[in-house]
JSON list of C-alpha atoms in Angstrom, two decimals:
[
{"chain": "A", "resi": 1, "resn": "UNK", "atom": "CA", "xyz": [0.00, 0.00, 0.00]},
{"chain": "A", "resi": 2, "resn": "UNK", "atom": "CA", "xyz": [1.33, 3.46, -0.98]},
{"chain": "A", "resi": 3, "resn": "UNK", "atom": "CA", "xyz": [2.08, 5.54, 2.49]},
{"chain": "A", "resi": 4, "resn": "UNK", "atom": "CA", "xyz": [1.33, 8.36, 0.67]},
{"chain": "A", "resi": 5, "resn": "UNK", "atom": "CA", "xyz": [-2.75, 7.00, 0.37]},
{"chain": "A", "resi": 6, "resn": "UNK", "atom": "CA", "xyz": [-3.20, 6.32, 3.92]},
{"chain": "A", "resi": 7, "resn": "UNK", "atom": "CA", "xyz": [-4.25, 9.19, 6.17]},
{"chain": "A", "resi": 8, "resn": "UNK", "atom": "CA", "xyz": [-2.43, 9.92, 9.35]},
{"chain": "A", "resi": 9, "resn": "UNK", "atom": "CA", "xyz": [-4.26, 7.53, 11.79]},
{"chain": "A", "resi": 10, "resn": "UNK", "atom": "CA", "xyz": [-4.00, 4.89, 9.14]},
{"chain": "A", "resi": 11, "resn": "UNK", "atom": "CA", "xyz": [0.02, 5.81, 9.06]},
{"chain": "A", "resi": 12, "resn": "UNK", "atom": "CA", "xyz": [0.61, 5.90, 12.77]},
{"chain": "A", "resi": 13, "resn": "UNK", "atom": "CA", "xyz": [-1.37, 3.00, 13.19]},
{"chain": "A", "resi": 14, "resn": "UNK", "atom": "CA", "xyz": [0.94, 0.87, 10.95]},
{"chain": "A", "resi": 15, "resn": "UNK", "atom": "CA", "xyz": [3.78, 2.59, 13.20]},
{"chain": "A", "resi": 16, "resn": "UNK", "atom": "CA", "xyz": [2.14, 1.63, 16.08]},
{"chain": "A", "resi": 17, "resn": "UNK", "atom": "CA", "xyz": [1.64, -1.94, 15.50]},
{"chain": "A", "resi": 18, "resn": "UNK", "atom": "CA", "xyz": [5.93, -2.19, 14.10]},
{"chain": "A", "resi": 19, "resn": "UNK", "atom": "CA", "xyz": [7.35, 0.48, 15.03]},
{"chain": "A", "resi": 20, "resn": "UNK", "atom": "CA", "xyz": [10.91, -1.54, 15.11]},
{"chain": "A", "resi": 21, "resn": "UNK", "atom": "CA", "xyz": [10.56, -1.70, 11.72]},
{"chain": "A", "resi": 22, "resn": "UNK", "atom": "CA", "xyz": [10.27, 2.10, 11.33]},
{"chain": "A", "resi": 23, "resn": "UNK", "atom": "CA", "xyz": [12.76, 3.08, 13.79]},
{"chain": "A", "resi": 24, "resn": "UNK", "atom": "CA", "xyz": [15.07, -0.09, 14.44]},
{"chain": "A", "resi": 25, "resn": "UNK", "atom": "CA", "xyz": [13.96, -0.37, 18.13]},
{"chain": "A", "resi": 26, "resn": "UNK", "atom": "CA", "xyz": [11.27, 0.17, 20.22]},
{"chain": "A", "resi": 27, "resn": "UNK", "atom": "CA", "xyz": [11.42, 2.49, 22.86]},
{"chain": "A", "resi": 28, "resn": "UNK", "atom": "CA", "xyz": [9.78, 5.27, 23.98]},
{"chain": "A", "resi": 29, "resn": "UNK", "atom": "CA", "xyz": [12.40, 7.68, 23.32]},
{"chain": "A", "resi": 30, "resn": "UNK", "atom": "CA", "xyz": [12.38, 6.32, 19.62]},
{"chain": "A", "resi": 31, "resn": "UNK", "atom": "CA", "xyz": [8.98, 6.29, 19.20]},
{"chain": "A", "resi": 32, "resn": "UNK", "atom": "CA", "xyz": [8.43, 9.92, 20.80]},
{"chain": "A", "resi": 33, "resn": "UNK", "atom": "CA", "xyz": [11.57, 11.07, 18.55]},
{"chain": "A", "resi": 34, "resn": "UNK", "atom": "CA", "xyz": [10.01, 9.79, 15.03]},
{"chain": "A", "resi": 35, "resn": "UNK", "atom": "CA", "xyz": [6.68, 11.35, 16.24]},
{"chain": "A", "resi": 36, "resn": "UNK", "atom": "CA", "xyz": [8.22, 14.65, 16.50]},
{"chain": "A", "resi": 37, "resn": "UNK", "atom": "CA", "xyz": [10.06, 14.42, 13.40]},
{"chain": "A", "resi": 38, "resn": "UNK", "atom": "CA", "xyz": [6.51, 13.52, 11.72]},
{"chain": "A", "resi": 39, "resn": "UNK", "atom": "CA", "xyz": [5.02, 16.36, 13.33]},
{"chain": "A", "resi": 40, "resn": "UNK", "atom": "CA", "xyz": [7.19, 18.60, 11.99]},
{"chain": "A", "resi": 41, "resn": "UNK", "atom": "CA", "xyz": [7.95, 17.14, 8.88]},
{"chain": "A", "resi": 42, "resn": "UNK", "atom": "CA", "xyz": [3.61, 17.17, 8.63]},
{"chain": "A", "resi": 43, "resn": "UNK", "atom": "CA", "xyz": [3.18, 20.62, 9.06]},
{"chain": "A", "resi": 44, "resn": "UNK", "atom": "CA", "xyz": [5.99, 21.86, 6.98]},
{"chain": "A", "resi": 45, "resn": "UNK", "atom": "CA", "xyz": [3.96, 20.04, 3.91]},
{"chain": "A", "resi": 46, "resn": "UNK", "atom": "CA", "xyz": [0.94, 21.20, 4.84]},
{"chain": "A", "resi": 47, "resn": "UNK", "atom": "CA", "xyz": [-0.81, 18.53, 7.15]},
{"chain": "A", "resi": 48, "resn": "UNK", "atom": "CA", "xyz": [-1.88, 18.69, 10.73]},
{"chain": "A", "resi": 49, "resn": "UNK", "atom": "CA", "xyz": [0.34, 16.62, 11.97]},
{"chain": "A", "resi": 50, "resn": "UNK", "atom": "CA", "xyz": [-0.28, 16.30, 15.94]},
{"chain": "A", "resi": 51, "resn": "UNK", "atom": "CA", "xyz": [-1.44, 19.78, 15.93]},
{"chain": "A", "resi": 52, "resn": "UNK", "atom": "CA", "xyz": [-3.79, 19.81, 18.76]},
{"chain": "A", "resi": 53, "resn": "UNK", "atom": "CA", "xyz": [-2.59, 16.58, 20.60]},
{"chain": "A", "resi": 54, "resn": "UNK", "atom": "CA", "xyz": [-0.71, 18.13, 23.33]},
{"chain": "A", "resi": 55, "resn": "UNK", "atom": "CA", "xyz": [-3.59, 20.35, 24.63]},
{"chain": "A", "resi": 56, "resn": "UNK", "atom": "CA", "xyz": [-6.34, 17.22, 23.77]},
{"chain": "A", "resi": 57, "resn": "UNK", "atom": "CA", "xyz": [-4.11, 15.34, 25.97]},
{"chain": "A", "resi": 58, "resn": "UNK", "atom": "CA", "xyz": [-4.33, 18.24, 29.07]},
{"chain": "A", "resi": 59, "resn": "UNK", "atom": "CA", "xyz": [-7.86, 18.71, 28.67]},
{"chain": "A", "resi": 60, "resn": "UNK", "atom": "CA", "xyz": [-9.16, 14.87, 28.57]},
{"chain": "A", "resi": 61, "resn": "UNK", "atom": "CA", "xyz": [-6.49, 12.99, 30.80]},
{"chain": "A", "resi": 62, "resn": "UNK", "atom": "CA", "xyz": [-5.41, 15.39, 33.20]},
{"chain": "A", "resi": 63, "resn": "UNK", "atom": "CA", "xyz": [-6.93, 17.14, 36.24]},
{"chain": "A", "resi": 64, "resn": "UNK", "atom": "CA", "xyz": [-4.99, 20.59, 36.28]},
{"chain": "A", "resi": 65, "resn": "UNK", "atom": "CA", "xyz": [-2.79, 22.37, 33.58]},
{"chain": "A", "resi": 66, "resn": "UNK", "atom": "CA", "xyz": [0.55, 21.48, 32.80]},
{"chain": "A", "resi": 67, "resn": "UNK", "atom": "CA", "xyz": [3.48, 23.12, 31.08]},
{"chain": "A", "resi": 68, "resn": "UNK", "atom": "CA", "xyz": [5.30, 19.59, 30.29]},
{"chain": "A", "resi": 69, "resn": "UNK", "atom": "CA", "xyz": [5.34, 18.87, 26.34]},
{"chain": "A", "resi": 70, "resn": "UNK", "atom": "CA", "xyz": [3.20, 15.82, 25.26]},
{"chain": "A", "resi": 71, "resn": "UNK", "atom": "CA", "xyz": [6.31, 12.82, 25.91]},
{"chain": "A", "resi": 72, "resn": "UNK", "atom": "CA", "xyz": [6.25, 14.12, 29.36]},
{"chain": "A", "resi": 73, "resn": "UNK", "atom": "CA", "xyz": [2.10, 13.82, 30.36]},
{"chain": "A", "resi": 74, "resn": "UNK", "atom": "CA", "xyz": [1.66, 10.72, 28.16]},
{"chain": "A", "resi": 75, "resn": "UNK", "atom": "CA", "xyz": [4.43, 9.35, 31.65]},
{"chain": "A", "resi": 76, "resn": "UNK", "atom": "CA", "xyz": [2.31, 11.13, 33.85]},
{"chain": "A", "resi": 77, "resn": "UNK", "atom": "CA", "xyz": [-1.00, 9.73, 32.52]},
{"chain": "A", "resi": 78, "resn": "UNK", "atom": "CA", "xyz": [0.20, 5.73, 31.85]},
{"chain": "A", "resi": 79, "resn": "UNK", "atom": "CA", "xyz": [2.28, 5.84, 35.30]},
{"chain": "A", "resi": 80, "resn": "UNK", "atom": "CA", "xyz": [1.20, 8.48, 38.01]},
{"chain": "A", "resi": 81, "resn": "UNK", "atom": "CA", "xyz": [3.30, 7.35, 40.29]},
{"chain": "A", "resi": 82, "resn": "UNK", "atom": "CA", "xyz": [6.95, 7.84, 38.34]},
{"chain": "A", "resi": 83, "resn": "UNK", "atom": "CA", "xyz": [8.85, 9.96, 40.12]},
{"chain": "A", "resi": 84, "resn": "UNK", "atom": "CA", "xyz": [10.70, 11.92, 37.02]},
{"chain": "A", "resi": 85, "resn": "UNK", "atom": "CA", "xyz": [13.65, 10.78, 38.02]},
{"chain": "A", "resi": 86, "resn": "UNK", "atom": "CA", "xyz": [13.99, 7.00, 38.02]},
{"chain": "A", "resi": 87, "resn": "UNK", "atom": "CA", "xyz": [15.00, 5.32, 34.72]},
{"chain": "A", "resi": 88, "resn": "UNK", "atom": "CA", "xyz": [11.99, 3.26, 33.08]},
{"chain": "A", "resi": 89, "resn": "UNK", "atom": "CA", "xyz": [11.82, -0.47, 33.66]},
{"chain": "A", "resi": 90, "resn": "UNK", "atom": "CA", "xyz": [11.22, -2.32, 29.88]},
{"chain": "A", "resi": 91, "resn": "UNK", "atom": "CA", "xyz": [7.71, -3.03, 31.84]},
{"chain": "A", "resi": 92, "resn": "UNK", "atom": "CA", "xyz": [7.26, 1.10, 32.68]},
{"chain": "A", "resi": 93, "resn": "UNK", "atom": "CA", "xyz": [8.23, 1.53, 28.78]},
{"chain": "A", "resi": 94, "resn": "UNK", "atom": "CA", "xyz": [5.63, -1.14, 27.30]},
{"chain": "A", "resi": 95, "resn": "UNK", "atom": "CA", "xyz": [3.01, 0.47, 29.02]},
{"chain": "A", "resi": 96, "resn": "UNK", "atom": "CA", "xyz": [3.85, 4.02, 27.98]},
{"chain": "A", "resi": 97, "resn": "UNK", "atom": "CA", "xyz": [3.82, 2.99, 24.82]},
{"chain": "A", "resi": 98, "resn": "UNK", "atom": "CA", "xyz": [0.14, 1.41, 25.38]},
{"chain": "A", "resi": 99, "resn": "UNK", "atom": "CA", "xyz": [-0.97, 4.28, 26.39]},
{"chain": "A", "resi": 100, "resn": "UNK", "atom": "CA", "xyz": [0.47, 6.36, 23.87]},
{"chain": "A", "resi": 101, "resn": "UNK", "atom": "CA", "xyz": [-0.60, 4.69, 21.14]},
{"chain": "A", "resi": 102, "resn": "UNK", "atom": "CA", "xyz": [-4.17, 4.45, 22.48]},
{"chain": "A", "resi": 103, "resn": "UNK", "atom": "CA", "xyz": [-4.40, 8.03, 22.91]},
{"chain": "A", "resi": 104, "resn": "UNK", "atom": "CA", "xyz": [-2.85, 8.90, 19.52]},
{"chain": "A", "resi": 105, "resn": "UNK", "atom": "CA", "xyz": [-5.39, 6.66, 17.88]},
{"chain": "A", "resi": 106, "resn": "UNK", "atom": "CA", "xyz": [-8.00, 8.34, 19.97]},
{"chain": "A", "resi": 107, "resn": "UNK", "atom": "CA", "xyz": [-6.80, 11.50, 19.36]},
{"chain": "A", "resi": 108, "resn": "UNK", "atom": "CA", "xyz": [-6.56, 11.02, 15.61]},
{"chain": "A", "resi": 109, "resn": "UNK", "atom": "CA", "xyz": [-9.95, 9.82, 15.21]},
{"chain": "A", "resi": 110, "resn": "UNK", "atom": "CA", "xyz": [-11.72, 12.22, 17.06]},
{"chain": "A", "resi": 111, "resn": "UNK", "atom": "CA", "xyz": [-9.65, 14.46, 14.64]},
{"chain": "A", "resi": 112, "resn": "UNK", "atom": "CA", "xyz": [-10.99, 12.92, 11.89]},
{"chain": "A", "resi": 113, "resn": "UNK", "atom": "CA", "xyz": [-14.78, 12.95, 13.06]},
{"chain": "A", "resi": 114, "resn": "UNK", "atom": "CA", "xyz": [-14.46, 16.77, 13.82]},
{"chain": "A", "resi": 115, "resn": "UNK", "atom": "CA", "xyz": [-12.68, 17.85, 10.60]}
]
């Protein structure tokens, strides 16, 4: 299937499922870095990008307001308890990346239904 056909839900979703085969690894520093070269690589042609996700994420998962860039609150939201400061456990990182790919797709499709 030609990338270029698929929308961005369909995209991320195919990143989501493999994203090792995108990136070479899986972790969430990978996967947040190739988001936010997508983002910006989006919006420089034109596209949306994950306009929008960073305050969708505040006001739907979040009880108060928060100056930390999206990487940062998807943490807070999949593990309240991590302390900033402790290094991730591979368990701490699968579940991040749960939890960001849930939202994304969430976020993306309540993107779509709106626009």
């Amino acid at each position: 299937m030609d990338p270029n056909s698929l929308t961005e839900r369909e995209y991320l979703r195919q990143f989501a499922a493999r994203p090792g085969l995108f990136i070479g690894f899986t972790s969430v520093r990978g996967v947040t870095c190739f988001l936010d070269g997508y983002d910006y690589a989006a919006r420089r042609s034109g596209g949306a990008g994950l306009d929008g996700f960073r305050d969708w994420l505040v006001a739907n998962h979040l009880r108060r307001q928060s100056s930390f860039a999206w990487p940062v609150l998807i943490k807070q939201i999949a593990l309240p308890e991590w302390d900033f400061v402790t290094d991730l456990s591979p368990g701490q990182e699968i579940r991040i990346l749960e939890v960001l790919f849930d939202l994304l797709d969430r976020f993306l499709a309540e993107r779509e239904t709106v626009g």
